[in-house]
mmCIF file of C-alpha atoms in Angstrom:
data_model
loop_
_atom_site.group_PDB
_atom_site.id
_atom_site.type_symbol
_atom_site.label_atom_id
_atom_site.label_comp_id
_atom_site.label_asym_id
_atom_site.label_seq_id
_atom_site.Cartn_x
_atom_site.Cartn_y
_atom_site.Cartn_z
ATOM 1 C CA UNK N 15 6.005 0.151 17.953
ATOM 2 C CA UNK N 16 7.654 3.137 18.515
ATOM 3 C CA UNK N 17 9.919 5.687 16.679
ATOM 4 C CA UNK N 18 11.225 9.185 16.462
ATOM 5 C CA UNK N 19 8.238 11.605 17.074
ATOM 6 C CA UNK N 20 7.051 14.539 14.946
ATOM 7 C CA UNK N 21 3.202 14.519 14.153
ATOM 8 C CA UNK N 22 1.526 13.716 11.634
ATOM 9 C CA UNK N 23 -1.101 16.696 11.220
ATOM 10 C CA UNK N 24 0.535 18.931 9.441
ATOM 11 C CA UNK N 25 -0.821 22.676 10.149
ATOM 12 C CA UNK N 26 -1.862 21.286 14.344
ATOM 13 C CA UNK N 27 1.103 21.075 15.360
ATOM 14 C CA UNK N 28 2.692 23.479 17.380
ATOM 15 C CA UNK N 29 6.475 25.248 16.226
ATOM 16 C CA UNK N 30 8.941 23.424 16.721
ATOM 17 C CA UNK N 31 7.020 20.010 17.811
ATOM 18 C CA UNK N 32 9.143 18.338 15.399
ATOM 19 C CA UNK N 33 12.490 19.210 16.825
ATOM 20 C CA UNK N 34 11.447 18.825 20.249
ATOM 21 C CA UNK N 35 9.852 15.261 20.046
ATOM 22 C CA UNK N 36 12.603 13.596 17.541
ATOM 23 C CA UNK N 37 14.954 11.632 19.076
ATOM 24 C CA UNK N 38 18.398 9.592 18.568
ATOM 25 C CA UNK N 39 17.741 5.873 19.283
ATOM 26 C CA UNK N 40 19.444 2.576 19.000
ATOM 27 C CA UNK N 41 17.917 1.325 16.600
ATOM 28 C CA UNK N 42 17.020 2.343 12.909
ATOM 29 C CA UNK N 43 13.524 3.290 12.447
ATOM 30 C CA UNK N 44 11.212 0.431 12.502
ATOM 31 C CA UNK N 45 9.804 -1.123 8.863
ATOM 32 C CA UNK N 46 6.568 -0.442 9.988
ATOM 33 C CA UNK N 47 6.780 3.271 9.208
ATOM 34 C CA UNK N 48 6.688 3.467 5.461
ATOM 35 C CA UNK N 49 4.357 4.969 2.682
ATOM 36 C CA UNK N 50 3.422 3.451 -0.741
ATOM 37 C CA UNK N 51 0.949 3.948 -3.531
ATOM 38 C CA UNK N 52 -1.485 1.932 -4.335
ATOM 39 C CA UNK N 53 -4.290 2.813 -7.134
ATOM 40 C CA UNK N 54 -5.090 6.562 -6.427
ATOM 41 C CA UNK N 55 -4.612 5.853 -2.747
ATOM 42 C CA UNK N 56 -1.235 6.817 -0.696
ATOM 43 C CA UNK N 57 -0.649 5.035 2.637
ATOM 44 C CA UNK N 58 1.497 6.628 4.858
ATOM 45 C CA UNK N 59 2.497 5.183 8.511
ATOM 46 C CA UNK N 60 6.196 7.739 9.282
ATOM 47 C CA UNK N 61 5.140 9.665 11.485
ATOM 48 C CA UNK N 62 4.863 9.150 15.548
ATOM 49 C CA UNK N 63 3.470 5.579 16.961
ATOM 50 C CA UNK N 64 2.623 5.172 13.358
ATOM 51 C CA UNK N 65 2.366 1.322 12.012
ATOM 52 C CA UNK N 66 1.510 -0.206 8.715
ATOM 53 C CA UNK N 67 3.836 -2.616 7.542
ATOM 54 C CA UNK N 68 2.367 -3.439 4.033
ATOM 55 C CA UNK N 69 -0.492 -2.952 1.813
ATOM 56 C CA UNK N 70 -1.430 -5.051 -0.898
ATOM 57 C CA UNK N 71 -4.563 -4.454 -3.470
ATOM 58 C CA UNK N 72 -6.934 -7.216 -4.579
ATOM 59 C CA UNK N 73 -9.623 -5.523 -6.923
ATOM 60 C CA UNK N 74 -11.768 -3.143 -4.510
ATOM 61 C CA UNK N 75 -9.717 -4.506 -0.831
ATOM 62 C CA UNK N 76 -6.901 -3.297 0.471
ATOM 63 C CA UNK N 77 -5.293 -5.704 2.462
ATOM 64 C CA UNK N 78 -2.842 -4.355 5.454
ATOM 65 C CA UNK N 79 -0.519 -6.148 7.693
ATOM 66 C CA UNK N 80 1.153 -4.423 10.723
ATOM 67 C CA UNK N 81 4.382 -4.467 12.568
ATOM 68 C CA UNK N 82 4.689 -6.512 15.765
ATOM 69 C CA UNK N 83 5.709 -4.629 19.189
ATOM 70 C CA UNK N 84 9.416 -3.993 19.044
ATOM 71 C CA UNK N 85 9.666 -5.143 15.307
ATOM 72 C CA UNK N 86 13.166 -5.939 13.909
ATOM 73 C CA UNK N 87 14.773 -5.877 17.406
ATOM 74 C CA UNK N 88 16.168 -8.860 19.955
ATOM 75 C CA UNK N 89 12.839 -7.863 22.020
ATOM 76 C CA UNK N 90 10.541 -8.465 19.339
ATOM 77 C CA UNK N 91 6.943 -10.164 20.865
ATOM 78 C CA UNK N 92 4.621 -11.707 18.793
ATOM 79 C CA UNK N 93 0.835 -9.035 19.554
ATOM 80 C CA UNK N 94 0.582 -7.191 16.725
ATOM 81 C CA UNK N 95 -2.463 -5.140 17.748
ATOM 82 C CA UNK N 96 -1.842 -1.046 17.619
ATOM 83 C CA UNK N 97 -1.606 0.296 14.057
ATOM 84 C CA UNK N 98 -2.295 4.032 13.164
ATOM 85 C CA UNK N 99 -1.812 5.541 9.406
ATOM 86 C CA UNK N 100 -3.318 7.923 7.137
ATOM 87 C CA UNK N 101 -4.666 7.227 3.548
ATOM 88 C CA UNK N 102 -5.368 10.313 0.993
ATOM 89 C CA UNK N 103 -5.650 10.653 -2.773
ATOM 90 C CA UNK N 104 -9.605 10.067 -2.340
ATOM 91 C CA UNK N 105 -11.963 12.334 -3.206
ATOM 92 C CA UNK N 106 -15.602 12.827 -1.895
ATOM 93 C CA UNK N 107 -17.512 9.663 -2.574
ATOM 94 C CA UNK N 108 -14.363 7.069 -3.035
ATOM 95 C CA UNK N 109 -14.914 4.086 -0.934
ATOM 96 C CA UNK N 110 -12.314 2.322 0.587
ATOM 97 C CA UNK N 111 -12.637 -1.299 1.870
ATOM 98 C CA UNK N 112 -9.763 -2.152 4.472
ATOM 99 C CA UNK N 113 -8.628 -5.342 6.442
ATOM 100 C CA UNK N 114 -5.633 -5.852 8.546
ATOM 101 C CA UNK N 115 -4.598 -9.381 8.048
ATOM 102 C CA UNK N 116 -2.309 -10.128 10.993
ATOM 103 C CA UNK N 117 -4.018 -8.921 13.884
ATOM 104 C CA UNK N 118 -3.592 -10.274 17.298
ATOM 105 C CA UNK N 119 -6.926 -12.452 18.281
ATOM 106 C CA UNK N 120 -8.850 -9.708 20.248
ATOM 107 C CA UNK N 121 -12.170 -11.484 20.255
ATOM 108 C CA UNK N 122 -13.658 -10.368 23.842
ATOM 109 C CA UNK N 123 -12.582 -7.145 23.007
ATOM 110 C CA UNK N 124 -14.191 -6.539 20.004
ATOM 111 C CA UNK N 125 -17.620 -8.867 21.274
ATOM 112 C CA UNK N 126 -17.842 -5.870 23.885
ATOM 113 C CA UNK N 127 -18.186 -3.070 20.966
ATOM 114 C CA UNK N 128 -14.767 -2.140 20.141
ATOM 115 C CA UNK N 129 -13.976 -0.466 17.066
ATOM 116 C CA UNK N 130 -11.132 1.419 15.257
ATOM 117 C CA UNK N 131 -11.147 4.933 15.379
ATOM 118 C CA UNK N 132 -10.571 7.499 12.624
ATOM 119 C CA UNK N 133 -10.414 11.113 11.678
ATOM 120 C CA UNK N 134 -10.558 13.214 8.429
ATOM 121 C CA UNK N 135 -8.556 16.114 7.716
ATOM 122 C CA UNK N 136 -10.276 18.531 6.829
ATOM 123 C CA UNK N 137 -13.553 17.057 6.867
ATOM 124 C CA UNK N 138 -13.889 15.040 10.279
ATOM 125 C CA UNK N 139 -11.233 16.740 12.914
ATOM 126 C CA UNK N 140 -12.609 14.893 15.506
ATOM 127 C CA UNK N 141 -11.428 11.130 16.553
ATOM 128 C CA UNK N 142 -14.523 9.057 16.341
ATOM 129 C CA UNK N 143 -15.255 5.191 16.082
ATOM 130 C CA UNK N 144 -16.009 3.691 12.756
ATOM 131 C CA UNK N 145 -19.419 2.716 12.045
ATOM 132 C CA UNK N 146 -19.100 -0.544 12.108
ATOM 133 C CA UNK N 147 -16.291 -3.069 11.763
ATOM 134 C CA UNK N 148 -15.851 -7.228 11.797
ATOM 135 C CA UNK N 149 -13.155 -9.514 13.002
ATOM 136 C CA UNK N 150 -12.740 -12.814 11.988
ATOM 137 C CA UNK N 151 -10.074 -15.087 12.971
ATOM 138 C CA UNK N 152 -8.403 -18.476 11.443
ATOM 139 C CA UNK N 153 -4.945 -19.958 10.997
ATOM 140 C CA UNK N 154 -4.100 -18.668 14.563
ATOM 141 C CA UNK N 155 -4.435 -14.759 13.132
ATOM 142 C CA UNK N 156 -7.558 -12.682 13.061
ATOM 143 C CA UNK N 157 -8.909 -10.439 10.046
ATOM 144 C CA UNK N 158 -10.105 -7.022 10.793
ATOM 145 C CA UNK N 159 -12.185 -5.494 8.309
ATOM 146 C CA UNK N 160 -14.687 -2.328 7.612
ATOM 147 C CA UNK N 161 -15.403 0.158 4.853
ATOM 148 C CA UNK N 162 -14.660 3.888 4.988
ATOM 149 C CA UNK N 163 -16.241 6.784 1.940
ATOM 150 C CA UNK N 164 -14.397 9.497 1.887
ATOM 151 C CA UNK N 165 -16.159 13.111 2.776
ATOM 152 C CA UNK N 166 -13.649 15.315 1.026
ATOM 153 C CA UNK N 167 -10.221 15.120 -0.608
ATOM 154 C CA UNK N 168 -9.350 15.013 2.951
ATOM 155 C CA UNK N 169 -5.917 12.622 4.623
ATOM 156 C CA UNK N 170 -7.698 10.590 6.878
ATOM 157 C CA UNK N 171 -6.117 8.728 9.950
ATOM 158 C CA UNK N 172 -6.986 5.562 11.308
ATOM 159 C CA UNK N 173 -5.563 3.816 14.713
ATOM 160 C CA UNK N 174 -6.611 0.812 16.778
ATOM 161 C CA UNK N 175 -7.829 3.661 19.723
ATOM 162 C CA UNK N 176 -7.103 7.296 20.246
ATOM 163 C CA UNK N 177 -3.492 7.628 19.394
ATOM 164 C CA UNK N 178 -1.321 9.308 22.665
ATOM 165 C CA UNK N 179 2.323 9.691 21.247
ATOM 166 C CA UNK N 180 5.875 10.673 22.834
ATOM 167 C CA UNK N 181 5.157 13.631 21.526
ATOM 168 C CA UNK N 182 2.024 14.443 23.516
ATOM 169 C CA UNK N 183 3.333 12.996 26.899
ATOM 170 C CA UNK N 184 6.466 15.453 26.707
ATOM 171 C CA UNK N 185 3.857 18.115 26.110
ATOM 172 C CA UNK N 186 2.088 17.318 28.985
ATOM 173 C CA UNK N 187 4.833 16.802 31.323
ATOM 174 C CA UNK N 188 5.936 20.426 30.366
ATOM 175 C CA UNK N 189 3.005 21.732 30.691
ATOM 176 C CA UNK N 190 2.455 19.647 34.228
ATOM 177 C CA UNK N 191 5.807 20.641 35.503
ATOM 178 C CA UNK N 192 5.173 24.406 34.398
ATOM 179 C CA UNK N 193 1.595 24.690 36.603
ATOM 180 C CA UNK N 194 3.382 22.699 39.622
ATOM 181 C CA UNK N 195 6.612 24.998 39.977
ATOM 182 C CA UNK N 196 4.681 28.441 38.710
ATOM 183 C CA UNK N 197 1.512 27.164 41.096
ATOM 184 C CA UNK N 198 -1.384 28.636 38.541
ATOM 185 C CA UNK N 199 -3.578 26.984 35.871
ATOM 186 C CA UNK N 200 -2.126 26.203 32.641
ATOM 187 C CA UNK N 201 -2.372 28.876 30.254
ATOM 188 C CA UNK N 202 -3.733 26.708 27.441
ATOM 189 C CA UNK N 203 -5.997 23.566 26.636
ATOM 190 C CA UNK N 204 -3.395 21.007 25.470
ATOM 191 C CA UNK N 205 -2.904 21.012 21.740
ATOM 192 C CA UNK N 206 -4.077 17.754 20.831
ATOM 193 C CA UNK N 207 -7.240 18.118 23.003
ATOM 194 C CA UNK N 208 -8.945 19.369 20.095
ATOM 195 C CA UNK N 209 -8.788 16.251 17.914
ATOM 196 C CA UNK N 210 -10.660 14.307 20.531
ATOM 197 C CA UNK N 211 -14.535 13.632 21.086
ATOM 198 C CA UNK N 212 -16.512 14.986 22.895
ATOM 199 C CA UNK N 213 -14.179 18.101 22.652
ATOM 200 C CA UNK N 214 -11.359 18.877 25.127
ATOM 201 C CA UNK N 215 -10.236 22.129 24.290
ATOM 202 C CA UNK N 216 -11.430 23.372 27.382
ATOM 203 C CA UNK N 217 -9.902 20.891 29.933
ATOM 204 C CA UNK N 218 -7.074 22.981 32.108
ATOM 205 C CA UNK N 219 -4.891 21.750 34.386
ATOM 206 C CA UNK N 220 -5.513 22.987 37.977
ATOM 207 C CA UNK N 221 -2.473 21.728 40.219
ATOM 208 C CA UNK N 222 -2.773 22.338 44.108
ATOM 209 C CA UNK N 223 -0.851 24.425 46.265
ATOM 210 C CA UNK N 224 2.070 23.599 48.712
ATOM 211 C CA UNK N 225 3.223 20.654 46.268
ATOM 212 C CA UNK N 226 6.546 18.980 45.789
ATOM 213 C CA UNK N 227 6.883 18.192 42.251
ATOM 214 C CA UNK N 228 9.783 16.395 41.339
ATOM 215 C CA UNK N 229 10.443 15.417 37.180
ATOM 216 C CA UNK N 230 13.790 13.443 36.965
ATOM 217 C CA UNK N 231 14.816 10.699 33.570
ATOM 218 C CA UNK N 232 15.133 6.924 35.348
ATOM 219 C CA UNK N 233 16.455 6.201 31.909
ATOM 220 C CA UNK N 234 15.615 5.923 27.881
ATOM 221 C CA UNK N 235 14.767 3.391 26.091
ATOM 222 C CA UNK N 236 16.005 1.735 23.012
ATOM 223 C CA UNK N 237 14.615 4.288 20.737
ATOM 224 C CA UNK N 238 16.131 7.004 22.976
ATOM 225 C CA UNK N 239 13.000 8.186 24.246
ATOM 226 C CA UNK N 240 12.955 9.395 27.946
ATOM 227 C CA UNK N 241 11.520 7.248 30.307
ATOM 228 C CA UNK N 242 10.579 9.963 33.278
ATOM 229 C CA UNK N 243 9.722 9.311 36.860
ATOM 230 C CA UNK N 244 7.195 11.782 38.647
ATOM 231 C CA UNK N 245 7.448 12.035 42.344
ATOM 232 C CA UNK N 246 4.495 14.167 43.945
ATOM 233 C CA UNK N 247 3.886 14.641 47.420
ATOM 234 C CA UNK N 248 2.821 17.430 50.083
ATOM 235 C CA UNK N 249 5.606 19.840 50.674
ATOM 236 C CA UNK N 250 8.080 19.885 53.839
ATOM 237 C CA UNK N 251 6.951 16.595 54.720
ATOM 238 C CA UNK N 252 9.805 13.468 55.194
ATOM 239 C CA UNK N 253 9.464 11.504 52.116
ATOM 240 C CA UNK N 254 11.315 8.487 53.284
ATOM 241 C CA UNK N 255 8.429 8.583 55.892
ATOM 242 C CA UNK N 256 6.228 8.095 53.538
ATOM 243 C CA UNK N 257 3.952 5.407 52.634
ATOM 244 C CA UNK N 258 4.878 4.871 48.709
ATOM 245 C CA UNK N 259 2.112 4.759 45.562
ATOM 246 C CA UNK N 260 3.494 3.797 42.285
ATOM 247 C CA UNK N 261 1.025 4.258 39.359
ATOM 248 C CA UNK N 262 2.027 3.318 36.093
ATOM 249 C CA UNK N 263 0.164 2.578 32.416
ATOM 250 C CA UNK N 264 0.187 1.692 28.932
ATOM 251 C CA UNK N 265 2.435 -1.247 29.037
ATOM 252 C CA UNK N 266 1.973 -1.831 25.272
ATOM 253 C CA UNK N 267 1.541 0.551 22.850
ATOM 254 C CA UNK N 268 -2.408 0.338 22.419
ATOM 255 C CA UNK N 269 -2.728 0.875 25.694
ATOM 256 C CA UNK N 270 -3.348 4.470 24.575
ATOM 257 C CA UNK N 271 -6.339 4.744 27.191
ATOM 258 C CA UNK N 272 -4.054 3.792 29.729
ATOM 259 C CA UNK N 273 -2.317 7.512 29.123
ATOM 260 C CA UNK N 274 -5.673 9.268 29.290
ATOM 261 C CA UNK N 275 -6.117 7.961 32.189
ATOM 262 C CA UNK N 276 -2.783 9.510 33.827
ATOM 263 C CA UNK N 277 -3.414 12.705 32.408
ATOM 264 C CA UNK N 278 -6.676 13.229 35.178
ATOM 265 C CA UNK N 279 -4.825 11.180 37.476
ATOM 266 C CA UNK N 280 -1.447 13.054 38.237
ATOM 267 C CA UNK N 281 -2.913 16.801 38.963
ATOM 268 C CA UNK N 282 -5.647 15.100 40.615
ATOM 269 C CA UNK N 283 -3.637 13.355 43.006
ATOM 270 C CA UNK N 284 -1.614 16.437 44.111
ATOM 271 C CA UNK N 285 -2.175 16.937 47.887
ATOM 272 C CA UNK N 286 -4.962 19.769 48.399
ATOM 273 C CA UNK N 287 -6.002 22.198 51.618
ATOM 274 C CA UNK N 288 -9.858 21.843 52.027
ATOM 275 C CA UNK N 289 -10.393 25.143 50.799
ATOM 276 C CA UNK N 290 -8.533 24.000 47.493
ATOM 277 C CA UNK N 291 -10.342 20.788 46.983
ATOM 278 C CA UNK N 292 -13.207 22.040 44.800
ATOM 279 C CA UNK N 293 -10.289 23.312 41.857
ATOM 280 C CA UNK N 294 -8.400 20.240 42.598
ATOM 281 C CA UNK N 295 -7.178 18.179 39.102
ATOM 282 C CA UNK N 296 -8.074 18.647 35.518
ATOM 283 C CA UNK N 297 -11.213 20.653 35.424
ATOM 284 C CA UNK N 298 -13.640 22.207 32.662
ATOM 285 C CA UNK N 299 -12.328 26.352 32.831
#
């Protein structure tokens, strides 16, 4: 699921993040971006890689159903596994007892210890895993449930894994391109570093010298979204010589740890001098 891409955090994100990340696509945005009501409680899921397609209240459950990849489109595919959304109107004590009721089957997954994550504004800035959680699966579907008392009167998100959005890979690539072509550290943590745990805030990127950097659009999607092509390799050397290395990830949206991942990978792969090798990649500052 994909879609035009602002963030959802209100006061952490940066001027004019809005503007830069929305986009014009070719198709309307997708039904799994919506917000409703229900009780005291409002769901939200419009806002980047958001997806919650419906939410309906028996008693003391909420019961939540998600958007497949590509939803409403020719290309639609039947895993329905990433969802992110926020829930607020709680105050501290409220409990909240959640279940997504068209999951993909992820059994092995979730035998190995996987769990949702979520974080609380203001309470809980930090992603983290939910205690606990249980998945239970019949009629060809699985059931994935777990409990959640609020801290605060705080909006708090909660996504299949650490989200990653359009957003935050133009950011980077800005940020990557900037340190390549200016050939010094980044002058900031990334933004969104500081909503992860254990803390990032003090990752910086640290690209090597004598590098040829080269950022150029193969394309954009169906949502209009760029899809960009990185080449790196050491400067003044024949690139049609070369031997080639294509790296790519995430090839479905939860794949978020896929873009993780990438983000040590490309300044760590830049070509180094020996005397350069101990800065080389993303390091603590």
């Amino acid at each position: 699921v994909s879609s035009p891409c602002g963030a959802p955090e209100g006061n952490a994100t940066p001027p004019g993040a809005m503007e830069e990340g929305t986009v014009e696509g070719a198709y309307p945005p997708p039904v799994a971006q919506m917000q409703c009501t229900r009780g005291k409680f409002l769901f939200r899921s419009d806002f980047c890689s958001g997806n919650l397609r419906g939410v309906e209240q028996v008693g003391s459950q909420f019961l939540l159903t998600i958007g497949a990849d590509c939803e409403d489109t020719p290309f639609q595919a039947h895993a329905k596994s990433w969802f992110y959304f926020s829930v607020s109107g709680g105050k501290k004590g409220d409990k909240l007892s959640l279940s997504i009721i068209n999951m993909a089957k992820q059994k092995n997954l979730f035998s190995m210890g996987h769990r949702p994550v979520m974080r609380a504004e203001p309470s809980t800035p930090r992603w983290v895993h939910v205690p606990s959680c249980a998945l239970r699966s019949s009629d060809g579907a699985a059931r994935l449930s777990w409990d959640y008392e609020f801290l605060g009167e705080d909006v708090v998100y909660f996504a299949f894994a650490v989200p990653y959005s359009m957003l935050e890979v133009q950011l980077f690539m800005n940020q990557l391109e900037q340190c390549f072509t200016t050939h010094r550290p980044a002058d900031d943590s990334l933004w969104f570093f500081k909503h992860l745990h254990p803390p990032g805030d003090d990752w910086v990127l640290r690209p090597g010298h004598n590098v040829s950097f080269v950022r150029t659009q193969l394309c954009k999607s169906l949502d209009g979204n760029p899809v960009e092509l990185l080449r790196i390799s050491a400067a003044g050397e024949d690139a049609a010589a070369k031997q080639v290395i294509f790296v790519s990830s995430r090839v479905h949206p939860g794949e978020t740890p896929g873009q993780f991942m990438m983000l040590a990978f490309l300044p760590s792969s830049s070509p180094q001098t020996p005397e350069q090798k101990p800065s080389a990649g993303g390091s603590k500052s």
